[in-house]
Coordinates of C-alpha atoms in Angstrom, one line a residue:
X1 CA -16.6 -65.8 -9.1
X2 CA -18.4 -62.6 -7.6
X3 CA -15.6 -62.2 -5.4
X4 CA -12.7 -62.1 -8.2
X5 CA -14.6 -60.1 -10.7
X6 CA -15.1 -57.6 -8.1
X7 CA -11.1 -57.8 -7.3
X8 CA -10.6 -57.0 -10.7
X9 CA -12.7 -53.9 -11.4
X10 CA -11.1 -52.7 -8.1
X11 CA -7.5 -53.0 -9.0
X12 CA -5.9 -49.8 -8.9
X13 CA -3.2 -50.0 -11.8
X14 CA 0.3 -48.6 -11.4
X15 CA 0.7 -46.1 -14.1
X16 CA 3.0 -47.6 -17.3
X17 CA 5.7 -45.1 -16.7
X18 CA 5.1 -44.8 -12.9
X19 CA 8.2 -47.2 -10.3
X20 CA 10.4 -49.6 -11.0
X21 CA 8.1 -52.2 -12.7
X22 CA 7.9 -50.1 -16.0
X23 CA 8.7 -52.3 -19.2
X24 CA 10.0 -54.9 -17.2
X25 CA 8.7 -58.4 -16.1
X26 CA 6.8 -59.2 -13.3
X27 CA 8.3 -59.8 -10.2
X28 CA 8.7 -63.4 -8.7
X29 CA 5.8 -63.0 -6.4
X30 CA 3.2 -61.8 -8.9
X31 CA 4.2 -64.1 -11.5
X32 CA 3.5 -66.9 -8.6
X33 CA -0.3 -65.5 -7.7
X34 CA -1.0 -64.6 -11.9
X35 CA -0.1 -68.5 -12.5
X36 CA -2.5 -69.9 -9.6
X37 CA -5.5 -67.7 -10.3
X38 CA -5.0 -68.8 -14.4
X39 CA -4.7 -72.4 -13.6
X40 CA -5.9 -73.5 -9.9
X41 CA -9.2 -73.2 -8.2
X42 CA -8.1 -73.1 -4.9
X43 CA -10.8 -73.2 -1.3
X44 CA -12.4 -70.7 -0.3
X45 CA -10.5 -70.2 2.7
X46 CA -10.3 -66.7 4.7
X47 CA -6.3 -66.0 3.2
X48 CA -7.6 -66.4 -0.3
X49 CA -8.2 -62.6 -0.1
X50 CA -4.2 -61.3 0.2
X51 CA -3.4 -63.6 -2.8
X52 CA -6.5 -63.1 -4.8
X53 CA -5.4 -59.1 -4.4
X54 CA -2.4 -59.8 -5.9
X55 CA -4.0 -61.8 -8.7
X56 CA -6.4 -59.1 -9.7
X57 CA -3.4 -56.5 -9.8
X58 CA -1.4 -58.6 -11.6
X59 CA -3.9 -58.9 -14.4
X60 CA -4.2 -55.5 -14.1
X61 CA -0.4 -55.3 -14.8
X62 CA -0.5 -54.0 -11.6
X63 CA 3.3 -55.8 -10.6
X64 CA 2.3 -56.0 -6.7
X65 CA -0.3 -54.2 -4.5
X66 CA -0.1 -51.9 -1.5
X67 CA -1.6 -53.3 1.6
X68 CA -2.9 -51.3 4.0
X69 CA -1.9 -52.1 7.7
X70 CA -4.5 -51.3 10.1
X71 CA -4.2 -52.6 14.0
X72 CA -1.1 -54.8 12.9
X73 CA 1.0 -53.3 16.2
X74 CA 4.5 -54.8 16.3
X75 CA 3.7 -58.2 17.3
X76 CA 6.8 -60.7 17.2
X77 CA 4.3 -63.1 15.7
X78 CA 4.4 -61.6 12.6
X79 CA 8.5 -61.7 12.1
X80 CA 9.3 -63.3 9.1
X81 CA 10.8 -66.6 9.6
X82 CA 14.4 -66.9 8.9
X83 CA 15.5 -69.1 5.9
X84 CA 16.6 -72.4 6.6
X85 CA 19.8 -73.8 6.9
X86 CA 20.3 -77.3 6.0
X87 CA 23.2 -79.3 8.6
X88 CA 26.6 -79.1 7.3
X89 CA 27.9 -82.3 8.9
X90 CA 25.1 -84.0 6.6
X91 CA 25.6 -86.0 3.3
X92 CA 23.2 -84.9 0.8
X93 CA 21.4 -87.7 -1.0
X94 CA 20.9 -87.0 -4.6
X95 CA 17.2 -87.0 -5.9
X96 CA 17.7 -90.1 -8.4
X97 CA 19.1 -92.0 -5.1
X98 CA 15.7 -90.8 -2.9
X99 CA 13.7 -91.5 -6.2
X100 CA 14.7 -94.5 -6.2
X101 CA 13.5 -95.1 -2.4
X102 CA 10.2 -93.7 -3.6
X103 CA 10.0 -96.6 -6.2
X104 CA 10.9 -99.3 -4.0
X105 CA 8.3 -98.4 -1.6
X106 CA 5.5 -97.5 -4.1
X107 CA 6.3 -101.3 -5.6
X108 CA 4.9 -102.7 -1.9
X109 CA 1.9 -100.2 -1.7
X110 CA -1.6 -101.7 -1.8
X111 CA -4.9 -100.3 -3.6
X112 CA -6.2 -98.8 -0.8
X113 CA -2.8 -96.8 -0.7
X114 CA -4.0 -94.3 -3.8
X115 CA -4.2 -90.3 -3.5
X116 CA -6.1 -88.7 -1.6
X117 CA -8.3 -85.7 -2.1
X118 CA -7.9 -82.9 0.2
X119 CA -4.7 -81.2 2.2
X120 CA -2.9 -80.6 5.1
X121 CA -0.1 -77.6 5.3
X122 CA 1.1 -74.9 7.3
X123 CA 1.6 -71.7 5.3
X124 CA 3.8 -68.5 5.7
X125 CA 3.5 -65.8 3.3
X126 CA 4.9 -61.9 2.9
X127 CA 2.6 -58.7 2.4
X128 CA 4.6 -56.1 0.7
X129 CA 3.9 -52.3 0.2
X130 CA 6.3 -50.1 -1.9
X131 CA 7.1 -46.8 -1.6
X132 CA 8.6 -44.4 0.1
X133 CA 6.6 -44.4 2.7
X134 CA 6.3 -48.3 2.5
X135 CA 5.5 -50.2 5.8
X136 CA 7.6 -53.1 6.8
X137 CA 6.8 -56.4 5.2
X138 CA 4.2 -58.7 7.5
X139 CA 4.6 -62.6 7.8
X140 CA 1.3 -64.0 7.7
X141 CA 1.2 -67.9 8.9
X142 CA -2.2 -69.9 8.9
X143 CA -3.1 -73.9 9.4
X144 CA -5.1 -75.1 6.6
X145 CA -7.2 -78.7 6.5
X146 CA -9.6 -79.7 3.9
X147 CA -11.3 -82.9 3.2
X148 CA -12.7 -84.4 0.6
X149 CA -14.6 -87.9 1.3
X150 CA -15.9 -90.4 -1.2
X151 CA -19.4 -89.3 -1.2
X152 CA -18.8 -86.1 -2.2
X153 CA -19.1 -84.7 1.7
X154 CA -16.3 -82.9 2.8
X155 CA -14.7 -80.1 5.3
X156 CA -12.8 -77.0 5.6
X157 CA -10.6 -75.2 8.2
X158 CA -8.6 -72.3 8.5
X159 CA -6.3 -71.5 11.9
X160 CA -4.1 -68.8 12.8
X161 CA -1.7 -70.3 14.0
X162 CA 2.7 -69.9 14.0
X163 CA 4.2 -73.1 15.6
X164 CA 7.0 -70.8 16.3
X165 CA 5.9 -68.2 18.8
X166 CA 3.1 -70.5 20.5
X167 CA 0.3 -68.8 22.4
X168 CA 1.5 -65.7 21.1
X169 CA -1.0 -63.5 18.5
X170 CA -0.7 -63.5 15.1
X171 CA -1.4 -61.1 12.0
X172 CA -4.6 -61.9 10.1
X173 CA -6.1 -60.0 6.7
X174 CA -9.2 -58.8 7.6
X175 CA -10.9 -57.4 4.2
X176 CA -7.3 -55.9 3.4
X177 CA -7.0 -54.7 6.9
X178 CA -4.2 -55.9 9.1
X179 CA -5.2 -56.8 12.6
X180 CA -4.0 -59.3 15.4
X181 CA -6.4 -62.4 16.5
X182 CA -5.5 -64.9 19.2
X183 CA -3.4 -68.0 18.5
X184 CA -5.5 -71.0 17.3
X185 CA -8.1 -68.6 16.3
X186 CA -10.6 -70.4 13.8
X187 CA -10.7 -68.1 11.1
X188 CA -12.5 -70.4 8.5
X189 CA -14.8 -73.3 8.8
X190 CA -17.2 -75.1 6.3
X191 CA -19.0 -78.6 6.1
X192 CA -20.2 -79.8 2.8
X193 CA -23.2 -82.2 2.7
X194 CA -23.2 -85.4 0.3
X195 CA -22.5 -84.7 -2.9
X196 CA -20.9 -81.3 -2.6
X197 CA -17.6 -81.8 -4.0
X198 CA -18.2 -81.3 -8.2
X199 CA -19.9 -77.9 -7.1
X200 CA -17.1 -76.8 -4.7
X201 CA -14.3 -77.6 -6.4
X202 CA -12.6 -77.5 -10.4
X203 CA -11.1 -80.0 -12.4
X204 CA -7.7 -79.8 -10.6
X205 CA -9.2 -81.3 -8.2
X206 CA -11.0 -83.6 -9.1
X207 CA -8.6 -85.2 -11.9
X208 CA -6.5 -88.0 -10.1
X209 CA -3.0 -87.5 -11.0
X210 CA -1.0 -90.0 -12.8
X211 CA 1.5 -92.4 -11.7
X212 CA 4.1 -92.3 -14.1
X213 CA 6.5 -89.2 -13.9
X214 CA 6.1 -87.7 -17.8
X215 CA 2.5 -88.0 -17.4
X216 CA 2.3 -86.3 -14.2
X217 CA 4.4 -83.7 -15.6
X218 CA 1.9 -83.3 -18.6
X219 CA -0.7 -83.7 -15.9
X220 CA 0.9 -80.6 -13.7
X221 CA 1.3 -78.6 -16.9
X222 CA -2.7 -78.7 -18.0
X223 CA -4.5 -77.9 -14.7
X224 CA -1.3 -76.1 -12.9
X225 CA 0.5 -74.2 -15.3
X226 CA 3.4 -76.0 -14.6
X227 CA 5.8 -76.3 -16.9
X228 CA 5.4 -78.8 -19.6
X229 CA 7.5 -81.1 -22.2
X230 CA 9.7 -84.3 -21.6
X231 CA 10.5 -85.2 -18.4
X232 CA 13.4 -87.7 -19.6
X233 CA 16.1 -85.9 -21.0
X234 CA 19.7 -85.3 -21.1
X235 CA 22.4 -83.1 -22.8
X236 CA 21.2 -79.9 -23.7
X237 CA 17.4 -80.9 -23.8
X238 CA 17.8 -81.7 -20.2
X239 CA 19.9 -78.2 -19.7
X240 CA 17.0 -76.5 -21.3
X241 CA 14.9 -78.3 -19.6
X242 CA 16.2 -76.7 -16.0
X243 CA 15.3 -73.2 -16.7
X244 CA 11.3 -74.5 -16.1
X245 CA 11.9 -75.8 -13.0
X246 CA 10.3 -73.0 -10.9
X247 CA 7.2 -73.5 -12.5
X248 CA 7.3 -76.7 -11.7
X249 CA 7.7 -76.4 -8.6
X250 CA 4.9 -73.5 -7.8
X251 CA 2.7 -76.2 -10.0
X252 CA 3.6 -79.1 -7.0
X253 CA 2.9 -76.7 -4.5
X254 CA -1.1 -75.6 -6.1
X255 CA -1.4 -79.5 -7.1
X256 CA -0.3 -80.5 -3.5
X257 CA -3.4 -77.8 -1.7
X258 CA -5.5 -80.4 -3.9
X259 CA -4.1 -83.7 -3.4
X260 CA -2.5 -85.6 -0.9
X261 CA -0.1 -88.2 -2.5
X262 CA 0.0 -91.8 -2.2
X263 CA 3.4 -94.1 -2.2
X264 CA 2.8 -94.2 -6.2
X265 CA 2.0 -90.6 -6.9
X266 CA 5.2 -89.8 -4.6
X267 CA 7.9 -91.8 -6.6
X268 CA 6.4 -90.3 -9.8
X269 CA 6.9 -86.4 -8.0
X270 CA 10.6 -87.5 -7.1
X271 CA 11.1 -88.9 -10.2
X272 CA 10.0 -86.0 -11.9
X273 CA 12.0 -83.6 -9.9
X274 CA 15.1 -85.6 -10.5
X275 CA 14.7 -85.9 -14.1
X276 CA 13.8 -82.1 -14.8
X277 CA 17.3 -80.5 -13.8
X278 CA 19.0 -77.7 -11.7
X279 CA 17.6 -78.8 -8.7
X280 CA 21.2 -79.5 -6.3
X281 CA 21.2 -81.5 -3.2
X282 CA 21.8 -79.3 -0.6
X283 CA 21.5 -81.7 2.7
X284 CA 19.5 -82.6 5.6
X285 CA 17.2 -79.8 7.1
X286 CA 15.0 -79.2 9.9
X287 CA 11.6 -78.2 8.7
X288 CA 9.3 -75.0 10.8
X289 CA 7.7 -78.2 12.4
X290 CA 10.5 -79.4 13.5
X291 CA 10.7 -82.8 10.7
X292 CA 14.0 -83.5 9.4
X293 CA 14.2 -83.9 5.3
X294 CA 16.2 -83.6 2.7
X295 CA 16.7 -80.2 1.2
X296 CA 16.9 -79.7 -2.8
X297 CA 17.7 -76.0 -4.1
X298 CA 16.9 -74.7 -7.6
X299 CA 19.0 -70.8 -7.1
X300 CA 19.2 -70.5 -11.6
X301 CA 16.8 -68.1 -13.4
X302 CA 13.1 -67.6 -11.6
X303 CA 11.5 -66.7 -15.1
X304 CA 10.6 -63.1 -13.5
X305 CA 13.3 -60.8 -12.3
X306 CA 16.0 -63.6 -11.3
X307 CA 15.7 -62.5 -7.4
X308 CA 14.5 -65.6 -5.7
X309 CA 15.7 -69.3 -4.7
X310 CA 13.3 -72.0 -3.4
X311 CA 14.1 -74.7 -1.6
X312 CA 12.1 -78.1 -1.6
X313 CA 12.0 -80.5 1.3
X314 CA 11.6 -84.4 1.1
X315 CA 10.9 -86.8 3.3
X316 CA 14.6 -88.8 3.5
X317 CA 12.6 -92.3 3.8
X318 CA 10.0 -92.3 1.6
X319 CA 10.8 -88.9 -1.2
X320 CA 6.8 -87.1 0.3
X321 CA 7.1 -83.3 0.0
X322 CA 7.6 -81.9 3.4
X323 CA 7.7 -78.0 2.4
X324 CA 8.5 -75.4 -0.3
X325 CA 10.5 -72.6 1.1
X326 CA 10.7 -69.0 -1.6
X327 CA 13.7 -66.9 -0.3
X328 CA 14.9 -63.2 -1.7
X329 CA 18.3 -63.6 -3.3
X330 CA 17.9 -60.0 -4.3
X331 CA 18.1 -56.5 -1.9
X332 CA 14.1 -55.2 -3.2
X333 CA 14.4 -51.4 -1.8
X334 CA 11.6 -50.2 -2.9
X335 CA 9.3 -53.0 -1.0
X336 CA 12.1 -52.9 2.0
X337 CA 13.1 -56.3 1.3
X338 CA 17.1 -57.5 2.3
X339 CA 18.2 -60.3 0.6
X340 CA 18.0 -63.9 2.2
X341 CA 14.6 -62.9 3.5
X342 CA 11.8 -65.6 3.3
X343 CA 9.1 -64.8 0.5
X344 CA 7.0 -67.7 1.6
X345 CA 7.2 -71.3 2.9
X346 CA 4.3 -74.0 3.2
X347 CA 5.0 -77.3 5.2
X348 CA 3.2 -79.9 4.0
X349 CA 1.6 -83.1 6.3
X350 CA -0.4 -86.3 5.7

């Protein structure tokens, strides 16, 4: 708690009349970190800093903050990754078919085959700076692990890692300084004794989610900030309905750094996404670690300033989320951002 409280007296706010964020809604980005600092508890892990930055300015109404760049050099690890493109000579395979996989297979799961606490992922993220004299945006990719074991023990580690460009350096935040460390470098780690987890971690994550789709919805909406109401719906309910669908999906991503899913909890996610609307089968992919899904695109209104698209991956076999990809729809000048560039993307394994 020290640590965000002394974000927040530091924020530097942008003046109310001062760039192009006057009187207008926060951009996609902020409105991502402002939803996860008011409703997740994430690790302490060592990238916690860049995002809670961004929290603290946000509350601040601060729209995005200036990173300072110090020892970054131009190292081709730090490129941002190029959006995916999912195969063209693929047949998409609508979510209420793949839900229904997910079903099938949950039906045959046994009781040891529940949720588990803890995560896997691989995570790319964007600094930004604006301004004129604005450096260029940095791509900063780390390996996250943590466990959580029944008797409260558990473990944390973060790597610096890009499958990408291996062996090659890669851009770390040092205490809002940019620098280079080694591929592989261990950047974060942590054991917790016995009895550890209720001090080290919120209700999030410690609240199994529920099986059945509306109540994991409900479930999402209470301790993620995602968005809330029937997940069953049609006409203009369901229509409605899609305009919320970003939220929900930035809630799956902060639910799934707390949870892995089990067979059940999966067919309840797919069910969900396929219930909730604008989400379009857009074909088979080929994930950053090299795992073939199925893509589903949501490209309607963000909810902030209607300059983003994000892309969910599924497993084609069994409906588990394989990544979240966040890509500019929008040319962003004043942060030097092109359209099609990648905002962020987490990759997500068992």
């Amino acid at each position: 708690m020290s640590d965000e409280l002394g974000l927040l007296r530091a924020a530097d706010p942008v003046r109310a009349d001062k760039g192009p964020w006057r009187d207008r809604p926060l951009h996609a980005r902020a409105e991502r970190d402002l939803n996860r600092l008011l409703h997740s508890r994430r690790t302490r892990r060592a990238g916690r800093r860049l995002v809670l930055r961004a929290e603290a300015a946000v509350l601040a109404l601060f729209a995005i903050l200036a990173f300072t760049f110090s020892d970054a050099g131009s190292s081709p690890a730090a490129a941002a990754p190029a959006a995916l493109v999912p195969h063209s000579d693929a047949t998409p395979v609508s979510l209420d078919a793949l839900a229904r996989r997910a079903e099938a297979r949950a039906r045959t799961a046994g009781a040891a085959d529940g949720p588990r606490r803890g995560s896997h992922l691989q995570t790319w993220y964007m600094s930004m700076e604006s301004g004129p004299d604005a450096a260029p945006p940095v791509t900063v990719p780390e390996e996250r692990i943590t466990r959580w074991n029944t008797d409260g023990s558990g473990s944390e580690l973060v790597v610096a890692t890009d499958p990408r460009h291996p062996g090659r350096p890669v851009i770390h935040d040092a205490n809002g300084h940019w620098r280079t460390v080694s591929d592989g470098e261990v950047l974060h780690r942590k054991t917790y004794p016995a009895g550890s987890a209720a001090q080290h971690s919120g209700l999030a994550a410690r609240t199994r989610p529920p099986t059945d789709p509306v109540a994991l919805r409900e479930h999402l909406a209470s301790l993620y900030g995602g968005a809330g109401g029937p997940s069953r719906a049609s006409g203009a309910a369901r229509e409605g309905g899609a305009a919320t669908t970003p939220q929900l999906l930035l809630a799956l991503d902060s639910f799934r750094q707390e949870w892995t899913p089990g067979p059940r909890e999966t067919a309840a996610i797919v069910r969900m996404l396929a219930d909730a609307g604008g989400l379009r089968p857009a074909g088979a992919v080929t994930d950053r670690l090299g795992r073939r899904g199925q893509a589903y695109v949501y490209d309607g209104p963000d909810g902030a300033s209607n300059a983003t698209r994000q892309m969910v991956i599924l497993d084609p076999r069994s409906g588990g989320l394989m990544g979240l990809e966040v890509t500019f729809t929008k040319d962003l000048p004043d942060f030097r951002i092109s359209s099609g560039q990648v905002m962020s993307y987490v990759a997500w394994m068992p």
